[in-house]
Amino acid sequence: MKLKFLPLIAVFATPLFATSASANDQVAESICAYIAANDKNSLRKTLSDSRIRIKNVYDGVSCDGLPMIRFAIKNNAADAAEFIIKQLPGSFVAKMGDSEWAASNGFAASPILEAIKARSAS
């Protein structure tokens, strides 16, 4: 008899998980949009309202297939990138390899690299 209830639970639980995933997708889209627009204040507000810390979602959010900092470098979003970099541990920033990526992709003059270097040193 318990086996008959399992499919019903799965059917009713699926929309709950789908709603949660779409809400998370919407937050991720907002994060990427604010980075592209270099809107640090809206980025901060979205994270705060959603009770999300950058360090907890950094690996799970990609913008156009790039990590957030590389996406910011590509879009010349210095204010947003600096905010993100300050929210991450220095050891994490040092291991990401964003400076090398920027140099090999034509972004060696980006002011964001200075923030990466400063955070990596601390």
GROMACS .gro file of N, CA and C in nm:
model
  366
    1MET      N    1   0.081  -0.120   0.000
    1MET     CA    2   0.000   0.000   0.000
    1MET      C    3   0.086   0.127   0.000
    2LYS      N    4   0.199   0.124   0.064
    2LYS     CA    5   0.286   0.241   0.067
    2LYS      C    6   0.338   0.275  -0.073
    3LEU      N    7   0.356   0.176  -0.154
    3LEU     CA    8   0.406   0.199  -0.289
    3LEU      C    9   0.309   0.280  -0.373
    4LYS      N   10   0.181   0.271  -0.347
    4LYS     CA   11   0.083   0.348  -0.423
    4LYS      C   12   0.091   0.497  -0.389
    5PHE      N   13   0.132   0.529  -0.270
    5PHE     CA   14   0.140   0.670  -0.230
    5PHE      C   15   0.266   0.738  -0.280
    6LEU      N   16   0.370   0.663  -0.304
    6LEU     CA   17   0.495   0.724  -0.349
    6LEU      C   18   0.479   0.799  -0.481
    7PRO      N   19   0.414   0.743  -0.581
    7PRO     CA   20   0.397   0.822  -0.704
    7PRO      C   21   0.317   0.950  -0.682
    8LEU      N   22   0.218   0.946  -0.593
    8LEU     CA   23   0.141   1.066  -0.566
    8LEU      C   24   0.228   1.172  -0.499
    9ILE      N   25   0.314   1.129  -0.409
    9ILE     CA   26   0.404   1.224  -0.344
    9ILE      C   27   0.497   1.285  -0.447
   10ALA      N   28   0.549   1.203  -0.535
   10ALA     CA   29   0.640   1.253  -0.638
   10ALA      C   30   0.569   1.352  -0.731
   11VAL      N   31   0.445   1.325  -0.765
   11VAL     CA   32   0.370   1.414  -0.854
   11VAL      C   33   0.344   1.548  -0.787
   12PHE      N   34   0.309   1.546  -0.659
   12PHE     CA   35   0.279   1.671  -0.590
   12PHE      C   36   0.405   1.747  -0.548
   13ALA      N   37   0.514   1.677  -0.526
   13ALA     CA   38   0.637   1.742  -0.483
   13ALA      C   39   0.710   1.807  -0.600
   14THR      N   40   0.694   1.756  -0.720
   14THR     CA   41   0.766   1.807  -0.835
   14THR      C   42   0.739   1.956  -0.860
   15PRO      N   43   0.615   2.005  -0.857
   15PRO     CA   44   0.594   2.147  -0.878
   15PRO      C   45   0.661   2.234  -0.771
   16LEU      N   46   0.672   2.185  -0.649
   16LEU     CA   47   0.738   2.263  -0.545
   16LEU      C   48   0.885   2.282  -0.578
   17PHE      N   49   0.950   2.175  -0.622
   17PHE     CA   50   1.090   2.186  -0.658
   17PHE      C   51   1.109   2.269  -0.783
   18ALA      N   52   1.020   2.258  -0.877
   18ALA     CA   53   1.029   2.336  -1.001
   18ALA      C   54   1.016   2.485  -0.971
   19THR      N   55   0.926   2.520  -0.880
   19THR     CA   56   0.909   2.660  -0.843
   19THR      C   57   1.035   2.712  -0.778
   20SER      N   58   1.094   2.635  -0.691
   20SER     CA   59   1.216   2.676  -0.624
   20SER      C   60   1.329   2.694  -0.725
   21ALA      N   61   1.341   2.602  -0.818
   21ALA     CA   62   1.447   2.612  -0.918
   21ALA      C   63   1.427   2.734  -1.006
   22SER      N   64   1.303   2.764  -1.044
   22SER     CA   65   1.281   2.880  -1.129
   22SER      C   66   1.307   3.009  -1.053
   23ALA      N   67   1.278   3.010  -0.923
   23ALA     CA   68   1.309   3.129  -0.842
   23ALA      C   69   1.459   3.149  -0.835
   24ASN      N   70   1.534   3.038  -0.817
   24ASN     CA   71   1.679   3.047  -0.813
   24ASN      C   72   1.734   3.090  -0.949
   25ASP      N   73   1.674   3.041  -1.057
   25ASP     CA   74   1.716   3.082  -1.190
   25ASP      C   75   1.692   3.231  -1.211
   26GLN      N   76   1.581   3.281  -1.159
   26GLN     CA   77   1.550   3.423  -1.174
   26GLN      C   78   1.650   3.508  -1.096
   27VAL      N   79   1.690   3.464  -0.978
   27VAL     CA   80   1.790   3.537  -0.900
   27VAL      C   81   1.923   3.535  -0.975
   28ALA      N   82   1.959   3.420  -1.030
   28ALA     CA   83   2.084   3.410  -1.106
   28ALA      C   84   2.081   3.502  -1.228
   29GLU      N   85   1.969   3.507  -1.296
   29GLU     CA   86   1.956   3.598  -1.411
   29GLU      C   87   1.969   3.743  -1.368
   30SER      N   88   1.911   3.777  -1.255
   30SER     CA   89   1.921   3.914  -1.203
   30SER      C   90   2.066   3.947  -1.168
   31ILE      N   91   2.134   3.852  -1.104
   31ILE     CA   92   2.275   3.874  -1.070
   31ILE      C   93   2.355   3.903  -1.197
   32CYS      N   94   2.337   3.823  -1.298
   32CYS     CA   95   2.410   3.842  -1.424
   32CYS      C   96   2.374   3.974  -1.491
   33ALA      N   97   2.247   4.011  -1.487
   33ALA     CA   98   2.203   4.137  -1.548
   33ALA      C   99   2.265   4.256  -1.475
   34TYR      N  100   2.271   4.250  -1.344
   34TYR     CA  101   2.329   4.361  -1.267
   34TYR      C  102   2.480   4.369  -1.286
   35ILE      N  103   2.545   4.255  -1.302
   35ILE     CA  104   2.689   4.257  -1.331
   35ILE      C  105   2.712   4.321  -1.467
   36ALA      N  106   2.636   4.279  -1.568
   36ALA     CA  107   2.652   4.334  -1.703
   36ALA      C  108   2.629   4.484  -1.706
   37ALA      N  109   2.535   4.531  -1.623
   37ALA     CA  110   2.504   4.674  -1.618
   37ALA      C  111   2.596   4.750  -1.523
   38ASN      N  112   2.687   4.678  -1.456
   38ASN     CA  113   2.776   4.736  -1.357
   38ASN      C  114   2.699   4.808  -1.247
   39ASP      N  115   2.589   4.746  -1.204
   39ASP     CA  116   2.500   4.804  -1.103
   39ASP      C  117   2.524   4.735  -0.969
   40LYS      N  118   2.626   4.783  -0.900
   40LYS     CA  119   2.666   4.724  -0.772
   40LYS      C  120   2.556   4.732  -0.667
   41ASN      N  121   2.486   4.843  -0.662
   41ASN     CA  122   2.383   4.862  -0.560
   41ASN      C  123   2.265   4.766  -0.579
   42SER      N  124   2.220   4.746  -0.701
   42SER     CA  125   2.112   4.652  -0.727
   42SER      C  126   2.157   4.508  -0.703
   43LEU      N  127   2.282   4.480  -0.737
   43LEU     CA  128   2.338   4.348  -0.711
   43LEU      C  129   2.337   4.320  -0.561
   44ARG      N  130   2.385   4.416  -0.484
   44ARG     CA  131   2.388   4.402  -0.338
   44ARG      C  132   2.247   4.384  -0.283
   45LYS      N  133   2.151   4.462  -0.332
   45LYS     CA  134   2.013   4.453  -0.283
   45LYS      C  135   1.951   4.318  -0.317
   46THR      N  136   1.973   4.268  -0.438
   46THR     CA  137   1.918   4.138  -0.477
   46THR      C  138   1.974   4.027  -0.387
   47LEU      N  139   2.103   4.031  -0.363
   47LEU     CA  140   2.165   3.931  -0.277
   47LEU      C  141   2.111   3.940  -0.135
   48SER      N  142   2.098   4.061  -0.086
   48SER     CA  143   2.048   4.082   0.050
   48SER      C  144   1.903   4.038   0.063
   49ASP      N  145   1.819   4.078  -0.032
   49ASP     CA  146   1.677   4.041  -0.028
   49ASP      C  147   1.657   3.890  -0.038
   50SER      N  148   1.746   3.824  -0.113
   50SER     CA  149   1.736   3.679  -0.131
   50SER      C  150   1.811   3.602  -0.021
   51ARG      N  151   1.878   3.677   0.065
   51ARG     CA  152   1.959   3.618   0.173
   51ARG      C  153   2.063   3.522   0.117
   52ILE      N  154   2.135   3.572   0.018
   52ILE     CA  155   2.237   3.493  -0.050
   52ILE      C  156   2.372   3.562  -0.031
   53ARG      N  157   2.473   3.481  -0.007
   53ARG     CA  158   2.610   3.531  -0.002
   53ARG      C  159   2.682   3.485  -0.129
   54ILE      N  160   2.757   3.575  -0.186
   54ILE     CA  161   2.830   3.545  -0.311
   54ILE      C  162   2.914   3.420  -0.295
   55LYS      N  163   2.985   3.408  -0.183
   55LYS     CA  164   3.076   3.295  -0.167
   55LYS      C  165   3.002   3.161  -0.166
   56ASN      N  166   2.874   3.161  -0.132
   56ASN     CA  167   2.796   3.038  -0.129
   56ASN      C  168   2.742   2.998  -0.266
   57VAL      N  169   2.730   3.092  -0.358
   57VAL     CA  170   2.671   3.062  -0.489
   57VAL      C  171   2.767   3.086  -0.605
   58TYR      N  172   2.888   3.132  -0.577
   58TYR     CA  173   2.979   3.169  -0.685
   58TYR      C  174   3.002   3.055  -0.783
   59ASP      N  175   3.024   2.936  -0.733
   59ASP     CA  176   3.050   2.822  -0.822
   59ASP      C  177   2.926   2.778  -0.899
   60GLY      N  178   2.808   2.809  -0.848
   60GLY     CA  179   2.685   2.763  -0.912
   60GLY      C  180   2.624   2.859  -1.012
   61VAL      N  181   2.670   2.983  -1.014
   61VAL     CA  182   2.613   3.083  -1.104
   61VAL      C  183   2.714   3.116  -1.213
   62SER      N  184   2.673   3.100  -1.337
   62SER     CA  185   2.757   3.143  -1.448
   62SER      C  186   2.675   3.234  -1.538
   63CYS      N  187   2.743   3.330  -1.594
   63CYS     CA  188   2.678   3.428  -1.681
   63CYS      C  189   2.738   3.413  -1.821
   64ASP      N  190   2.656   3.379  -1.916
   64ASP     CA  191   2.702   3.350  -2.053
   64ASP      C  192   2.814   3.247  -2.053
   65GLY      N  193   2.805   3.150  -1.962
   65GLY     CA  194   2.904   3.044  -1.954
   65GLY      C  195   3.032   3.080  -1.883
   66LEU      N  196   3.037   3.199  -1.825
   66LEU     CA  197   3.157   3.244  -1.754
   66LEU      C  198   3.128   3.261  -1.606
   67PRO      N  199   3.230   3.242  -1.521
   67PRO     CA  200   3.214   3.277  -1.380
   67PRO      C  201   3.188   3.428  -1.367
   68MET      N  202   3.129   3.467  -1.257
   68MET     CA  203   3.087   3.607  -1.241
   68MET      C  204   3.199   3.709  -1.262
   69ILE      N  205   3.317   3.684  -1.208
   69ILE     CA  206   3.425   3.782  -1.223
   69ILE      C  207   3.471   3.792  -1.368
   70ARG      N  208   3.482   3.681  -1.436
   70ARG     CA  209   3.522   3.684  -1.577
   70ARG      C  210   3.417   3.753  -1.662
   71PHE      N  211   3.289   3.731  -1.628
   71PHE     CA  212   3.181   3.799  -1.697
   71PHE      C  213   3.190   3.950  -1.674
   72ALA      N  214   3.225   3.989  -1.552
   72ALA     CA  215   3.241   4.132  -1.521
   72ALA      C  216   3.359   4.190  -1.598
   73ILE      N  217   3.468   4.116  -1.607
   73ILE     CA  218   3.584   4.163  -1.684
   73ILE      C  219   3.545   4.182  -1.829
   74LYS      N  220   3.475   4.085  -1.884
   74LYS     CA  221   3.432   4.091  -2.025
   74LYS      C  222   3.341   4.211  -2.050
   75ASN      N  223   3.258   4.247  -1.951
   75ASN     CA  224   3.163   4.358  -1.966
   75ASN      C  225   3.214   4.489  -1.907
   76ASN      N  226   3.342   4.492  -1.868
   76ASN     CA  227   3.403   4.611  -1.810
   76ASN      C  228   3.320   4.666  -1.693
   77ALA      N  229   3.276   4.576  -1.607
   77ALA     CA  230   3.192   4.611  -1.492
   77ALA      C  231   3.278   4.615  -1.366
   78ALA      N  232   3.359   4.719  -1.355
   78ALA     CA  233   3.457   4.728  -1.247
   78ALA      C  234   3.392   4.737  -1.109
   79ASP      N  235   3.287   4.816  -1.094
   79ASP     CA  236   3.224   4.831  -0.962
   79ASP      C  237   3.161   4.700  -0.915
   80ALA      N  238   3.090   4.634  -1.001
   80ALA     CA  239   3.028   4.506  -0.965
   80ALA      C  240   3.134   4.401  -0.936
   81ALA      N  241   3.240   4.397  -1.017
   81ALA     CA  242   3.347   4.300  -0.995
   81ALA      C  243   3.418   4.324  -0.863
   82GLU      N  244   3.444   4.449  -0.832
   82GLU     CA  245   3.511   4.480  -0.706
   82GLU      C  246   3.425   4.438  -0.587
   83PHE      N  247   3.295   4.459  -0.597
   83PHE     CA  248   3.204   4.415  -0.491
   83PHE      C  249   3.210   4.263  -0.474
   84ILE      N  250   3.205   4.191  -0.585
   84ILE     CA  251   3.210   4.044  -0.580
   84ILE      C  252   3.342   3.997  -0.521
   85ILE      N  253   3.451   4.056  -0.567
   85ILE     CA  254   3.584   4.017  -0.520
   85ILE      C  255   3.597   4.039  -0.370
   86LYS      N  256   3.543   4.148  -0.320
   86LYS     CA  257   3.551   4.176  -0.176
   86LYS      C  258   3.468   4.078  -0.093
   87GLN      N  259   3.368   4.015  -0.155
   87GLN     CA  260   3.283   3.921  -0.083
   87GLN      C  261   3.342   3.780  -0.077
   88LEU      N  262   3.444   3.755  -0.156
   88LEU     CA  263   3.506   3.623  -0.162
   88LEU      C  264   3.632   3.618  -0.077
   89PRO      N  265   3.665   3.501  -0.021
   89PRO     CA  266   3.791   3.488   0.053
   89PRO      C  267   3.911   3.511  -0.040
   90GLY      N  268   4.014   3.575   0.012
   90GLY     CA  269   4.133   3.604  -0.067
   90GLY      C  270   4.197   3.480  -0.126
   91SER      N  271   4.200   3.371  -0.050
   91SER     CA  272   4.260   3.247  -0.100
   91SER      C  273   4.181   3.191  -0.218
   92PHE      N  274   4.049   3.208  -0.215
   92PHE     CA  275   3.963   3.163  -0.324
   92PHE      C  276   3.990   3.245  -0.450
   93VAL      N  277   4.001   3.376  -0.432
   93VAL     CA  278   4.027   3.466  -0.545
   93VAL      C  279   4.163   3.433  -0.608
   94ALA      N  280   4.261   3.402  -0.524
   94ALA     CA  281   4.395   3.371  -0.574
   94ALA      C  282   4.397   3.244  -0.658
   95LYS      N  283   4.312   3.148  -0.624
   95LYS     CA  284   4.312   3.019  -0.694
   95LYS      C  285   4.229   3.018  -0.823
   96MET      N  286   4.148   3.120  -0.846
   96MET     CA  287   4.055   3.117  -0.959
   96MET      C  288   4.123   3.130  -1.095
   97GLY      N  289   4.235   3.198  -1.103
   97GLY     CA  290   4.304   3.213  -1.231
   97GLY      C  291   4.243   3.317  -1.322
   98ASP      N  292   4.168   3.411  -1.267
   98ASP     CA  293   4.104   3.513  -1.350
   98ASP      C  294   4.205   3.608  -1.413
   99SER      N  295   4.314   3.636  -1.344
   99SER     CA  296   4.416   3.726  -1.400
   99SER      C  297   4.477   3.665  -1.525
  100GLU      N  298   4.507   3.534  -1.518
  100GLU     CA  299   4.564   3.466  -1.633
  100GLU      C  300   4.463   3.459  -1.747
  101TRP      N  301   4.338   3.433  -1.714
  101TRP     CA  302   4.233   3.427  -1.816
  101TRP      C  303   4.221   3.562  -1.886
  102ALA      N  304   4.222   3.671  -1.805
  102ALA     CA  305   4.208   3.804  -1.862
  102ALA      C  306   4.325   3.836  -1.955
  103ALA      N  307   4.446   3.802  -1.914
  103ALA     CA  308   4.564   3.830  -1.996
  103ALA      C  309   4.559   3.752  -2.127
  104SER      N  310   4.513   3.628  -2.122
  104SER     CA  311   4.512   3.546  -2.244
  104SER      C  312   4.392   3.575  -2.334
  105ASN      N  313   4.297   3.653  -2.285
  105ASN     CA  314   4.178   3.685  -2.366
  105ASN      C  315   4.168   3.833  -2.402
  106GLY      N  316   4.279   3.906  -2.388
  106GLY     CA  317   4.282   4.045  -2.432
  106GLY      C  318   4.229   4.147  -2.332
  107PHE      N  319   4.219   4.109  -2.207
  107PHE     CA  320   4.169   4.202  -2.105
  107PHE      C  321   4.277   4.239  -2.003
  108ALA      N  322   4.403   4.235  -2.044
  108ALA     CA  323   4.514   4.260  -1.953
  108ALA      C  324   4.513   4.401  -1.895
  109ALA      N  325   4.448   4.495  -1.961
  109ALA     CA  326   4.445   4.633  -1.914
  109ALA      C  327   4.324   4.662  -1.824
  110SER      N  328   4.247   4.561  -1.794
  110SER     CA  329   4.126   4.581  -1.714
  110SER      C  330   4.160   4.625  -1.572
  111PRO      N  331   4.093   4.729  -1.522
  111PRO     CA  332   4.118   4.775  -1.385
  111PRO      C  333   4.074   4.672  -1.280
  112ILE      N  334   3.995   4.576  -1.320
  112ILE     CA  335   3.948   4.472  -1.228
  112ILE      C  336   4.064   4.384  -1.183
  113LEU      N  337   4.166   4.372  -1.266
  113LEU     CA  338   4.281   4.291  -1.230
  113LEU      C  339   4.353   4.343  -1.108
  114GLU      N  340   4.352   4.473  -1.089
  114GLU     CA  341   4.414   4.532  -0.969
  114GLU      C  342   4.340   4.489  -0.843
  115ALA      N  343   4.208   4.486  -0.850
  115ALA     CA  344   4.128   4.442  -0.736
  115ALA      C  345   4.153   4.294  -0.706
  116ILE      N  346   4.169   4.214  -0.812
  116ILE     CA  347   4.199   4.071  -0.794
  116ILE      C  348   4.334   4.054  -0.727
  117LYS      N  349   4.432   4.128  -0.775
  117LYS     CA  350   4.567   4.118  -0.717
  117LYS      C  351   4.568   4.163  -0.572
  118ALA      N  352   4.499   4.270  -0.542
  118ALA     CA  353   4.494   4.321  -0.404
  118ALA      C  354   4.426   4.221  -0.311
  119ARG      N  355   4.319   4.159  -0.357
  119ARG     CA  356   4.246   4.062  -0.274
  119ARG      C  357   4.325   3.933  -0.259
  120SER      N  358   4.396   3.894  -0.364
  120SER     CA  359   4.477   3.771  -0.358
  120SER      C  360   4.593   3.786  -0.259
  121ALA      N  361   4.642   3.908  -0.245
  121ALA     CA  362   4.754   3.933  -0.155
  121ALA      C  363   4.710   3.932  -0.009
  122SER      N  364   4.582   3.958   0.016
  122SER     CA  365   4.538   3.965   0.156
  122SER      C  366   4.496   3.832   0.212
   0.00000   0.00000   0.00000
